[in-house]
Tab-separated table of C-alpha atoms in Angstrom:
chain	number	residue	atom	x	y	z
A	1065	UNK	CA	-7.887	22.853	-58.002
A	1066	UNK	CA	-5.380	21.636	-55.355
A	1067	UNK	CA	-5.118	24.900	-53.516
A	1068	UNK	CA	-8.950	24.828	-52.982
A	1069	UNK	CA	-8.958	21.313	-51.702
A	1070	UNK	CA	-6.204	22.324	-49.218
A	1071	UNK	CA	-8.081	25.374	-48.058
A	1072	UNK	CA	-11.131	23.246	-47.621
A	1073	UNK	CA	-9.104	20.651	-45.559
A	1074	UNK	CA	-7.890	23.364	-43.328
A	1075	UNK	CA	-11.346	24.844	-42.791
A	1076	UNK	CA	-12.622	21.343	-41.980
A	1077	UNK	CA	-9.949	20.704	-39.378
A	1078	UNK	CA	-10.537	24.008	-37.717
A	1079	UNK	CA	-14.273	23.350	-37.525
A	1080	UNK	CA	-13.595	20.010	-36.079
A	1081	UNK	CA	-11.634	21.476	-33.017
A	1082	UNK	CA	-14.558	23.712	-32.367
A	1083	UNK	CA	-17.245	21.022	-32.509
A	1084	UNK	CA	-18.277	18.025	-30.186
A	1085	UNK	CA	-18.432	15.236	-32.889
A	1086	UNK	CA	-15.852	13.597	-35.009
A	1087	UNK	CA	-17.568	13.995	-38.494
A	1088	UNK	CA	-15.881	17.073	-39.887
A	1089	UNK	CA	-12.365	15.672	-39.325
A	1090	UNK	CA	-12.964	12.937	-41.927
A	1091	UNK	CA	-14.333	15.659	-44.463
A	1092	UNK	CA	-10.870	17.136	-44.106
A	1093	UNK	CA	-9.288	13.796	-44.840
A	1094	UNK	CA	-11.542	13.493	-47.707
A	1095	UNK	CA	-10.463	17.051	-48.968
A	1096	UNK	CA	-6.827	15.806	-48.782
A	1097	UNK	CA	-7.491	12.854	-50.944
A	1098	UNK	CA	-9.273	15.033	-53.489
A	1099	UNK	CA	-6.212	17.312	-53.461
A	1100	UNK	CA	-4.011	14.420	-54.319
A	1101	UNK	CA	-6.405	13.362	-57.060
A	1102	UNK	CA	-6.280	16.792	-58.615
A	1103	UNK	CA	-2.545	16.230	-59.330
A	1104	UNK	CA	-3.411	13.435	-61.698
A	1105	UNK	CA	-6.519	14.836	-63.402
A	1106	UNK	CA	-8.290	18.136	-63.822
A	1107	UNK	CA	-11.733	16.490	-63.928
A	1108	UNK	CA	-13.625	18.039	-61.199
A	1109	UNK	CA	-16.183	15.259	-61.148
A	1110	UNK	CA	-13.643	12.603	-60.468
A	1111	UNK	CA	-12.191	14.843	-57.764
A	1112	UNK	CA	-15.675	15.250	-56.179
A	1113	UNK	CA	-16.344	11.410	-56.457
A	1114	UNK	CA	-12.989	10.857	-54.568
A	1115	UNK	CA	-13.887	13.346	-52.013
A	1116	UNK	CA	-17.413	12.046	-51.269
A	1117	UNK	CA	-16.381	8.418	-51.408
A	1118	UNK	CA	-13.306	8.788	-49.121
A	1119	UNK	CA	-15.132	10.815	-46.555
A	1120	UNK	CA	-18.119	8.459	-46.564
A	1121	UNK	CA	-16.168	5.369	-45.948
A	1122	UNK	CA	-13.916	6.904	-43.314
A	1123	UNK	CA	-17.028	7.911	-41.537
A	1124	UNK	CA	-18.853	4.582	-41.868
A	1125	UNK	CA	-15.873	2.381	-40.937
A	1126	UNK	CA	-14.328	4.583	-38.265
A	1127	UNK	CA	-17.429	5.334	-36.421
A	1128	UNK	CA	-17.374	2.125	-34.114
A	1129	UNK	CA	-13.646	2.977	-33.204
A	1130	UNK	CA	-14.337	6.568	-32.421
A	1131	UNK	CA	-17.490	5.648	-30.339
A	1132	UNK	CA	-15.536	3.153	-28.279
A	1133	UNK	CA	-12.124	4.826	-27.803
A	1134	UNK	CA	-12.360	8.603	-28.564
A	1135	UNK	CA	-15.807	9.933	-27.731
A	1136	UNK	CA	-17.946	8.248	-25.160
A	1137	UNK	CA	-15.610	5.975	-22.946
A	1138	UNK	CA	-18.825	4.738	-21.458
A	1139	UNK	CA	-17.558	1.314	-21.163
A	1140	UNK	CA	-14.503	2.173	-19.309
A	1141	UNK	CA	-15.866	4.748	-16.818
A	1142	UNK	CA	-15.381	2.893	-13.439
A	1143	UNK	CA	-16.301	5.768	-11.051
A	1144	UNK	CA	-19.413	7.806	-10.405
A	1145	UNK	CA	-17.744	11.200	-10.794
A	1146	UNK	CA	-21.037	12.916	-10.340
A	1147	UNK	CA	-20.786	12.292	-6.681
A	1148	UNK	CA	-17.619	14.507	-6.374
A	1149	UNK	CA	-18.522	17.501	-8.330
A	1150	UNK	CA	-17.093	20.401	-6.525
A	1151	UNK	CA	-14.766	18.354	-4.570
A	1152	UNK	CA	-11.286	17.041	-4.842
A	1153	UNK	CA	-10.305	13.855	-6.699
A	1154	UNK	CA	-7.153	11.818	-7.153
A	1155	UNK	CA	-5.792	11.269	-10.723
A	1156	UNK	CA	-4.828	7.516	-11.153
A	1157	UNK	CA	-2.317	7.879	-13.992
A	1158	UNK	CA	-0.183	10.547	-15.649
A	1159	UNK	CA	-2.464	12.529	-18.124
A	1160	UNK	CA	-2.541	15.574	-20.241
A	1161	UNK	CA	-5.234	18.043	-19.521
A	1162	UNK	CA	-6.918	19.157	-22.747
A	1163	UNK	CA	-8.674	22.386	-23.680
A	1164	UNK	CA	-11.781	20.428	-24.947
A	1165	UNK	CA	-13.199	17.006	-25.148
A	1166	UNK	CA	-12.131	16.607	-28.851
A	1167	UNK	CA	-9.682	14.237	-30.088
A	1168	UNK	CA	-7.613	17.069	-31.493
A	1169	UNK	CA	-7.329	19.553	-28.595
A	1170	UNK	CA	-4.681	21.825	-27.068
A	1171	UNK	CA	-2.912	20.562	-23.961
A	1172	UNK	CA	-3.378	23.120	-21.149
A	1173	UNK	CA	-1.521	21.237	-18.383
A	1174	UNK	CA	0.113	18.012	-17.522
A	1175	UNK	CA	-0.574	16.216	-14.185
A	1176	UNK	CA	1.073	13.205	-12.521
A	1177	UNK	CA	-0.602	10.131	-11.207
A	1178	UNK	CA	-1.666	10.688	-7.549
A	1179	UNK	CA	-2.216	14.522	-7.924
A	1180	UNK	CA	-5.261	16.173	-6.648
A	1181	UNK	CA	-7.683	17.962	-8.948
A	1182	UNK	CA	-10.939	19.803	-8.368
A	1183	UNK	CA	-14.061	18.464	-10.133
A	1184	UNK	CA	-16.038	21.123	-12.002
A	1185	UNK	CA	-18.460	19.118	-14.185
A	1186	UNK	CA	-18.863	15.674	-16.059
A	1187	UNK	CA	-20.193	15.062	-19.438
A	1188	UNK	CA	-20.229	11.950	-21.655
A	1189	UNK	CA	-17.124	10.180	-20.151
A	1190	UNK	CA	-15.008	13.363	-19.700
A	1191	UNK	CA	-14.571	15.453	-16.525
A	1192	UNK	CA	-13.797	19.171	-16.338
A	1193	UNK	CA	-11.265	19.705	-13.756
A	1194	UNK	CA	-9.189	22.409	-12.232
A	1195	UNK	CA	-5.504	21.430	-11.660
A	1196	UNK	CA	-3.313	22.483	-8.713
A	1197	UNK	CA	-1.704	24.973	-11.102
A	1198	UNK	CA	-5.290	26.591	-11.558
A	1199	UNK	CA	-5.613	25.462	-15.093
A	1200	UNK	CA	-9.109	24.324	-16.405
A	1201	UNK	CA	-9.395	21.440	-18.820
A	1202	UNK	CA	-10.638	17.975	-19.606
A	1203	UNK	CA	-9.569	14.526	-18.827
A	1204	UNK	CA	-11.234	11.135	-19.206
A	1205	UNK	CA	-13.372	10.364	-16.152
A	1206	UNK	CA	-12.081	6.880	-15.859
A	1207	UNK	CA	-8.656	8.447	-14.603
A	1208	UNK	CA	-10.320	9.881	-11.521
A	1209	UNK	CA	-10.718	8.029	-8.262
A	1210	UNK	CA	-13.533	9.673	-6.727
A	1211	UNK	CA	-14.544	7.998	-3.558
A	1212	UNK	CA	-12.634	10.377	-1.316
A	1213	UNK	CA	-13.118	13.615	0.440
A	1214	UNK	CA	-9.832	15.394	0.945
A	1215	UNK	CA	-9.691	17.091	4.353
A	1216	UNK	CA	-8.886	20.851	4.081
A	1217	UNK	CA	-7.893	21.043	7.697
A	1218	UNK	CA	-5.223	18.867	8.932
A	1219	UNK	CA	-6.293	18.434	12.623
A	1220	UNK	CA	-5.476	15.197	14.356
A	1221	UNK	CA	-8.221	12.621	14.522
A	1222	UNK	CA	-7.835	9.191	15.981
A	1223	UNK	CA	-9.652	6.247	14.258
A	1224	UNK	CA	-9.393	4.236	17.428
A	1225	UNK	CA	-9.947	5.793	20.927
A	1226	UNK	CA	-9.126	2.616	22.742
A	1227	UNK	CA	-5.966	0.559	22.650
A	1228	UNK	CA	-5.035	-0.560	19.301
A	1229	UNK	CA	-5.381	-4.384	18.951
A	1230	UNK	CA	-3.838	-5.262	15.533
A	1231	UNK	CA	-3.148	-8.640	13.989
A	1232	UNK	CA	-1.012	-9.045	10.907
A	1233	UNK	CA	-2.744	-11.419	8.466
A	1234	UNK	CA	0.111	-12.552	6.319
A	1235	UNK	CA	-0.007	-14.618	3.187
A	1236	UNK	CA	2.441	-14.868	0.353
A	1237	UNK	CA	2.669	-12.858	-2.825
A	1238	UNK	CA	1.479	-15.874	-4.821
A	1239	UNK	CA	-1.474	-16.600	-2.638
A	1240	UNK	CA	-4.870	-15.244	-2.152
A	1241	UNK	CA	-6.199	-13.306	0.798
A	1242	UNK	CA	-7.680	-15.634	3.405
A	1243	UNK	CA	-11.399	-16.246	3.454
A	1244	UNK	CA	-12.581	-15.073	6.924
A	1245	UNK	CA	-16.310	-15.119	6.044
A	1246	UNK	CA	-18.420	-16.154	9.018
A	1247	UNK	CA	-15.637	-15.773	11.575
A	1248	UNK	CA	-14.653	-13.000	13.996
A	1249	UNK	CA	-11.376	-12.299	15.979
A	1250	UNK	CA	-12.426	-11.393	19.415
A	1251	UNK	CA	-11.211	-8.031	20.720
A	1252	UNK	CA	-9.365	-7.130	17.608
A	1253	UNK	CA	-9.970	-3.608	16.125
A	1254	UNK	CA	-7.397	-3.682	13.385
A	1255	UNK	CA	-6.368	-6.108	10.642
A	1256	UNK	CA	-3.233	-5.777	8.596
A	1257	UNK	CA	-3.331	-8.092	5.441
A	1258	UNK	CA	-0.400	-8.608	3.141
A	1259	UNK	CA	-1.904	-6.598	0.241
A	1260	UNK	CA	1.095	-4.668	-1.059
A	1261	UNK	CA	4.857	-5.255	-1.677
A	1262	UNK	CA	7.719	-3.894	-3.760
A	1263	UNK	CA	8.865	-6.072	-6.700
A	1264	UNK	CA	12.466	-6.477	-7.809
A	1265	UNK	CA	12.020	-3.505	-10.046
A	1266	UNK	CA	10.938	-1.173	-7.193
A	1267	UNK	CA	7.341	-1.205	-8.325
A	1268	UNK	CA	4.461	-1.384	-5.916
A	1269	UNK	CA	2.509	-4.488	-6.599
A	1270	UNK	CA	-0.907	-5.273	-5.193
A	1271	UNK	CA	-2.087	-8.772	-4.189
A	1272	UNK	CA	-5.771	-7.858	-3.413
A	1273	UNK	CA	-8.051	-9.363	-6.026
A	1274	UNK	CA	-11.464	-10.385	-5.432
A	1275	UNK	CA	-10.482	-12.314	-2.404
A	1276	UNK	CA	-9.050	-9.163	-0.861
A	1277	UNK	CA	-12.108	-7.312	-1.647
A	1278	UNK	CA	-14.150	-9.735	0.168
A	1279	UNK	CA	-11.604	-9.597	2.982
A	1280	UNK	CA	-12.085	-5.872	3.349
A	1281	UNK	CA	-15.870	-6.100	3.294
A	1282	UNK	CA	-15.662	-8.849	6.018
A	1283	UNK	CA	-13.372	-6.595	8.160
A	1284	UNK	CA	-15.571	-3.483	7.789
A	1285	UNK	CA	-18.672	-5.606	8.449
A	1286	UNK	CA	-17.198	-6.559	11.781
A	1287	UNK	CA	-15.929	-3.234	12.692
A	1288	UNK	CA	-12.234	-3.689	12.131
A	1289	UNK	CA	-10.101	-1.028	10.562
A	1290	UNK	CA	-7.939	-2.196	7.526
A	1291	UNK	CA	-4.417	-1.165	7.571
A	1292	UNK	CA	-2.703	-3.266	5.000
A	1293	UNK	CA	1.098	-3.973	5.003
A	1294	UNK	CA	3.379	-2.402	2.410
A	1295	UNK	CA	6.410	-4.628	2.439
A	1296	UNK	CA	9.917	-4.691	0.876
A	1297	UNK	CA	10.581	-8.284	1.424
A	1298	UNK	CA	11.482	-9.455	-2.055
A	1299	UNK	CA	14.912	-10.862	-2.812
A	1300	UNK	CA	17.424	-8.066	-3.263
A	1301	UNK	CA	15.042	-5.554	-1.585
A	1302	UNK	CA	17.883	-3.906	0.135
A	1303	UNK	CA	19.170	-2.323	-3.081
A	1304	UNK	CA	15.741	-1.698	-4.547
A	1305	UNK	CA	14.584	0.138	-1.435
A	1306	UNK	CA	17.742	2.084	-1.409
A	1307	UNK	CA	17.265	3.222	-5.016
A	1308	UNK	CA	13.845	4.365	-4.242
A	1309	UNK	CA	14.737	6.167	-1.047
A	1310	UNK	CA	17.542	8.143	-2.633
A	1311	UNK	CA	15.410	9.329	-5.555
A	1312	UNK	CA	12.716	12.010	-5.005
A	1313	UNK	CA	10.665	11.137	-8.006
A	1314	UNK	CA	10.598	7.518	-7.125
A	1315	UNK	CA	9.526	8.288	-3.587
A	1316	UNK	CA	6.676	10.380	-4.800
A	1317	UNK	CA	5.704	7.712	-7.351
A	1318	UNK	CA	5.490	5.257	-4.581
A	1319	UNK	CA	3.577	7.526	-2.295
A	1320	UNK	CA	1.186	8.339	-5.079
A	1321	UNK	CA	0.473	4.635	-5.705
A	1322	UNK	CA	-0.054	4.073	-2.061
A	1323	UNK	CA	-2.629	6.925	-1.965
A	1324	UNK	CA	-4.488	5.626	-5.107
A	1325	UNK	CA	-4.657	1.960	-3.565
A	1326	UNK	CA	-6.078	3.560	-0.293
A	1327	UNK	CA	-8.717	5.359	-2.218
A	1328	UNK	CA	-9.421	2.415	-4.612
A	1329	UNK	CA	-10.046	-0.213	-1.814
A	1330	UNK	CA	-11.604	2.137	0.789
A	1331	UNK	CA	-8.795	1.439	3.218
A	1332	UNK	CA	-8.457	2.931	6.700
A	1333	UNK	CA	-4.729	3.155	6.763
A	1334	UNK	CA	-1.348	1.761	5.981
A	1335	UNK	CA	1.262	-0.224	7.784
A	1336	UNK	CA	4.740	0.427	6.452
A	1337	UNK	CA	6.925	-2.708	7.006
A	1338	UNK	CA	10.184	-1.897	5.357
A	1339	UNK	CA	13.100	-4.148	6.824
A	1340	UNK	CA	16.611	-4.887	5.924
A	1341	UNK	CA	17.767	-1.497	4.784
A	1342	UNK	CA	21.125	0.171	4.542
A	1343	UNK	CA	22.158	2.375	7.486
A	1344	UNK	CA	23.298	5.143	5.240
A	1345	UNK	CA	19.635	5.340	4.000
A	1346	UNK	CA	18.280	6.069	7.420
A	1347	UNK	CA	17.658	9.763	6.828
A	1348	UNK	CA	16.176	9.119	3.321
A	1349	UNK	CA	13.686	6.542	4.765
A	1350	UNK	CA	12.660	9.078	7.401
A	1351	UNK	CA	12.163	11.516	4.590
A	1352	UNK	CA	9.888	9.144	2.845
A	1353	UNK	CA	7.724	8.860	5.916
A	1354	UNK	CA	7.642	12.601	6.303
A	1355	UNK	CA	6.477	12.872	2.731
A	1356	UNK	CA	4.005	10.166	2.982
A	1357	UNK	CA	2.217	11.253	6.282
A	1358	UNK	CA	0.577	14.451	4.961
A	1359	UNK	CA	-0.799	12.771	1.879
A	1360	UNK	CA	-2.383	10.033	4.048
A	1361	UNK	CA	-3.710	12.606	6.425
A	1362	UNK	CA	-5.359	14.510	3.725
A	1363	UNK	CA	-7.682	11.608	3.056
A	1364	UNK	CA	-8.211	10.318	6.627
A	1365	UNK	CA	-5.627	7.518	6.673
A	1366	UNK	CA	-3.746	6.266	9.706
A	1367	UNK	CA	0.028	5.667	9.241
A	1368	UNK	CA	1.797	3.032	11.211
A	1369	UNK	CA	5.358	2.177	10.684
A	1370	UNK	CA	7.251	-1.037	11.928
A	1371	UNK	CA	10.562	-0.676	13.391
A	1372	UNK	CA	13.016	-3.210	15.113
A	1373	UNK	CA	14.592	-2.967	18.578
A	1374	UNK	CA	17.102	-0.073	18.959
A	1375	UNK	CA	20.077	-2.363	19.224
A	1376	UNK	CA	21.345	-4.676	16.579
A	1377	UNK	CA	22.958	-4.838	13.241
A	1378	UNK	CA	23.266	-1.934	10.590
A	1379	UNK	CA	20.667	-3.336	8.348
A	1380	UNK	CA	18.315	-4.617	10.914
A	1381	UNK	CA	18.406	-1.986	13.639
A	1382	UNK	CA	20.465	0.984	12.893
A	1383	UNK	CA	18.599	1.725	9.528
A	1384	UNK	CA	15.645	3.533	11.458
A	1385	UNK	CA	15.558	7.019	12.967
A	1386	UNK	CA	12.935	6.018	15.588
A	1387	UNK	CA	12.803	9.525	16.967
A	1388	UNK	CA	11.669	10.938	13.607
A	1389	UNK	CA	9.406	8.050	12.739
A	1390	UNK	CA	7.707	8.203	16.052
A	1391	UNK	CA	7.142	11.895	15.836
A	1392	UNK	CA	5.565	11.893	12.223
A	1393	UNK	CA	3.736	8.636	12.157
A	1394	UNK	CA	0.454	8.015	13.883
A	1395	UNK	CA	1.963	4.859	15.428
A	1396	UNK	CA	5.333	3.310	15.630
A	1397	UNK	CA	5.169	-0.414	15.987
A	1398	UNK	CA	8.049	-1.892	18.026
A	1399	UNK	CA	8.563	-5.485	16.546
A	1400	UNK	CA	9.489	-6.923	19.896
A	1401	UNK	CA	10.720	-10.307	18.757
A	1402	UNK	CA	13.706	-12.113	17.142
A	1403	UNK	CA	15.999	-11.126	19.968
A	1404	UNK	CA	17.737	-14.357	18.763
A	1405	UNK	CA	16.335	-14.704	15.309
A	1406	UNK	CA	17.001	-16.670	12.134
A	1407	UNK	CA	20.539	-14.904	11.484
A	1408	UNK	CA	21.608	-15.851	14.968
A	1409	UNK	CA	24.461	-18.213	15.566
A	1410	UNK	CA	23.757	-18.594	19.180
A	1411	UNK	CA	20.477	-20.215	20.607
A	1412	UNK	CA	18.228	-17.869	22.512
A	1413	UNK	CA	14.695	-16.541	23.293
A	1414	UNK	CA	12.501	-15.068	20.632
A	1415	UNK	CA	11.531	-12.208	22.910
A	1416	UNK	CA	12.739	-12.087	26.728
A	1417	UNK	CA	10.823	-9.788	28.963
A	1418	UNK	CA	13.883	-8.078	30.074
A	1419	UNK	CA	15.028	-7.314	26.564
A	1420	UNK	CA	11.443	-6.142	25.596
A	1421	UNK	CA	11.180	-3.718	28.480
A	1422	UNK	CA	14.642	-2.336	27.773
A	1423	UNK	CA	13.595	-1.729	24.275
A	1424	UNK	CA	10.298	0.128	25.377
A	1425	UNK	CA	12.395	2.244	27.764
A	1426	UNK	CA	14.900	3.242	25.042
A	1427	UNK	CA	11.895	4.131	22.750
A	1428	UNK	CA	10.546	6.469	25.486
A	1429	UNK	CA	13.602	7.771	27.267
A	1430	UNK	CA	16.363	7.803	24.564
A	1431	UNK	CA	14.168	8.198	21.280
A	1432	UNK	CA	11.742	10.460	23.087
A	1433	UNK	CA	8.595	8.823	21.553
A	1434	UNK	CA	5.235	9.467	23.155
A	1435	UNK	CA	4.048	6.418	24.938
A	1436	UNK	CA	0.646	6.430	23.350
A	1437	UNK	CA	2.215	6.182	19.838
A	1438	UNK	CA	4.005	3.012	20.543
A	1439	UNK	CA	2.485	-0.289	19.681
A	1440	UNK	CA	4.162	-3.355	21.218
A	1441	UNK	CA	4.235	-6.190	18.685
A	1442	UNK	CA	4.388	-9.716	20.344
A	1443	UNK	CA	5.434	-13.016	18.714
A	1444	UNK	CA	2.863	-15.891	18.408
A	1445	UNK	CA	5.739	-18.246	17.612
A	1446	UNK	CA	9.109	-19.413	18.982
A	1447	UNK	CA	12.124	-21.258	17.567
A	1448	UNK	CA	13.360	-24.953	18.169
A	1449	UNK	CA	17.142	-24.674	18.299
A	1450	UNK	CA	19.156	-27.748	17.551
A	1451	UNK	CA	22.793	-28.153	18.572
A	1452	UNK	CA	25.128	-30.831	17.779
A	1453	UNK	CA	27.511	-32.545	20.207
A	1454	UNK	CA	29.884	-29.702	19.887
A	1455	UNK	CA	27.336	-26.942	20.542
A	1456	UNK	CA	27.159	-25.770	16.960
A	1457	UNK	CA	23.742	-24.642	15.760
A	1458	UNK	CA	22.568	-27.066	13.060
A	1459	UNK	CA	18.981	-25.881	12.794
A	1460	UNK	CA	16.483	-23.164	14.007
A	1461	UNK	CA	13.124	-23.946	13.022
A	1462	UNK	CA	9.988	-21.609	13.736
A	1463	UNK	CA	7.053	-23.340	15.443
A	1464	UNK	CA	3.814	-21.506	16.020
A	1465	UNK	CA	2.472	-21.091	19.503
A	1466	UNK	CA	-0.446	-23.436	18.859
A	1467	UNK	CA	2.107	-26.202	18.086
A	1468	UNK	CA	4.850	-25.625	20.514
A	1469	UNK	CA	3.709	-28.209	23.295
A	1470	UNK	CA	2.793	-30.755	20.852
A	1471	UNK	CA	6.375	-31.217	19.650
A	1472	UNK	CA	7.883	-31.416	23.258
A	1473	UNK	CA	8.362	-35.106	24.212
A	1474	UNK	CA	6.437	-36.466	27.270
A	1475	UNK	CA	8.393	-36.240	30.574
A	1476	UNK	CA	10.344	-33.132	29.594
A	1477	UNK	CA	10.410	-30.796	32.468
A	1478	UNK	CA	9.796	-27.003	31.851
A	1479	UNK	CA	12.113	-24.500	33.778
A	1480	UNK	CA	10.923	-20.951	34.579
A	1481	UNK	CA	13.396	-18.180	33.788
A	1482	UNK	CA	12.354	-15.216	35.819
A	1483	UNK	CA	14.371	-12.600	33.879
A	1484	UNK	CA	12.891	-13.628	30.553
A	1485	UNK	CA	9.532	-14.495	32.327
A	1486	UNK	CA	9.052	-17.478	30.273
A	1487	UNK	CA	9.537	-21.290	30.469
A	1488	UNK	CA	12.466	-23.147	28.913
A	1489	UNK	CA	12.953	-26.726	27.936
A	1490	UNK	CA	16.084	-28.685	26.798
A	1491	UNK	CA	16.131	-32.254	25.723
A	1492	UNK	CA	18.260	-34.742	23.761
A	1493	UNK	CA	17.413	-35.917	20.382
A	1494	UNK	CA	19.960	-38.616	19.342
A	1495	UNK	CA	23.331	-36.928	19.613
A	1496	UNK	CA	21.788	-33.482	19.364
A	1497	UNK	CA	20.232	-31.216	21.960
A	1498	UNK	CA	16.973	-29.342	21.387
A	1499	UNK	CA	16.382	-25.936	23.103
A	1500	UNK	CA	13.041	-24.140	23.232
A	1501	UNK	CA	12.170	-20.898	24.913
A	1502	UNK	CA	8.531	-21.242	25.016
A	1503	UNK	CA	6.061	-18.406	24.009
A	1504	UNK	CA	2.686	-19.178	25.527
A	1505	UNK	CA	-0.044	-17.263	27.344
A	1506	UNK	CA	2.109	-17.163	30.479
A	1507	UNK	CA	5.174	-15.463	28.768
A	1508	UNK	CA	2.956	-13.231	26.603
A	1509	UNK	CA	0.926	-11.992	29.607
A	1510	UNK	CA	4.108	-10.739	31.174
A	1511	UNK	CA	5.108	-8.907	27.870
A	1512	UNK	CA	1.479	-7.528	27.556
A	1513	UNK	CA	1.597	-6.234	31.092
A	1514	UNK	CA	4.226	-3.511	29.917
A	1515	UNK	CA	1.592	-1.891	27.736
A	1516	UNK	CA	-0.374	-0.946	30.871
A	1517	UNK	CA	2.874	-0.219	32.820
A	1518	UNK	CA	4.223	2.178	30.251
A	1519	UNK	CA	0.653	3.407	28.962
A	1520	UNK	CA	1.512	2.298	25.352
A	1521	UNK	CA	-0.843	2.689	22.473
A	1522	UNK	CA	-1.710	-0.919	21.945
A	1523	UNK	CA	-0.537	-4.363	20.886
A	1524	UNK	CA	0.127	-6.065	17.515
A	1525	UNK	CA	0.358	-9.782	16.995
A	1526	UNK	CA	2.372	-11.650	14.465
A	1527	UNK	CA	0.727	-13.483	12.942
A	1528	UNK	CA	-2.821	-14.666	12.396
A	1529	UNK	CA	-3.041	-18.533	12.305
A	1530	UNK	CA	-0.261	-19.166	14.997
A	1531	UNK	CA	-2.386	-18.559	17.846
A	1532	UNK	CA	-4.180	-21.061	20.266
A	1533	UNK	CA	-7.909	-21.454	20.218
A	1534	UNK	CA	-8.499	-19.052	23.199
A	1535	UNK	CA	-5.740	-16.469	22.510
A	1536	UNK	CA	-7.896	-13.687	21.195
A	1537	UNK	CA	-10.120	-13.755	24.208
A	1538	UNK	CA	-7.112	-13.954	26.546
A	1539	UNK	CA	-5.503	-10.928	24.699
A	1540	UNK	CA	-8.675	-8.888	24.734
A	1541	UNK	CA	-8.872	-9.285	28.487
A	1542	UNK	CA	-5.245	-8.464	29.093
A	1543	UNK	CA	-5.107	-5.043	27.350
A	1544	UNK	CA	-8.334	-3.872	28.637
A	1545	UNK	CA	-7.976	-0.767	30.854
């Protein structure tokens, strides 16, 4: 009898592939158990009892599992795929495209996370799609991010017609997004929260959560565009970033994850804030920006890229090809601060007017970047430099704009520096000397005036929480045409 049971099992398995349930499969398994029984007894009744009993028990006890994991997927479908039938959608993980919705089905194609597919129809937790290779098949609906319309034409469209007025809203990777409910930031039209960063393994981690979702809702309700930061600021990031930039597949994986987050959280753009990179990776970083830009443009996202002044160290300044970045990105953000920064062994200003203007001229004249693409980033902070009796720097503490005057002792006279266009104070603290180049509305007004002088694209402020009470109204008035 065993050949008969084997043939029956084969028939049941073939029928299973062609049907929409998961019943016949277990009849095939029952036939295999009956076949094994036939090796020990020729009694057909016993064999039939084994067949019926095994099939029945398998159907009864596996039905909940099948219902939850293999057939319906109703509990895990997180998108309304009906809204994009006939449109493109983004696949959120590496998946195999199957010829049917069945558990046992032929693989017709494999698609990577971040790929686009065309949605044909949806049924019971599965979506019929057409891949970029033109193959038709099925994947689970939960693997589609559907709230996006991919633009077939790639014409330039600007989200913001006026000057960009962006503020970075930084918080650490272990903190939650700030609660801005009930508040507004006068004049601002873009916020850039610290949502995304590369971890030590080179993976893009998000720090959005429920607090971040509320932040996005708050921003959109107030008419602000959301261009979150993508940072590489973790310890050891110089090697992590280098590994990604020099590996095509890793670059594509990072780009795909950025796209998925843009869709998932209904963002308006991205602010790439990669710093401290190897000079020899300059061209590969440019390649990353070149590869990222069209993917963002397809879904209507704005790309802004932060760069330092075009003079400085290999890993701080010489790692950027500003000409390429300025040509490809929607905006290039000149971080016009830290002229004398945390690594400096000499006391000096955070952002002298002459240094900032020289940097802008280099962006326009040497790097040949269009003026309207340049966003001038200004510091809402300065540093308190401490020198011992020998003139050696012993500390350099960052102090916010709102707290600067409160730490200067009474009676200390301010001195105006017309080249830097800012006030300077110096006073004794025991045997030490304190030096502060003050960043206030007076110094910032001078730097902001360069936006009009050179017809730049806007301003960015580092960072929210460091400003004085009336700063945003002041900034709005200064950048108005």
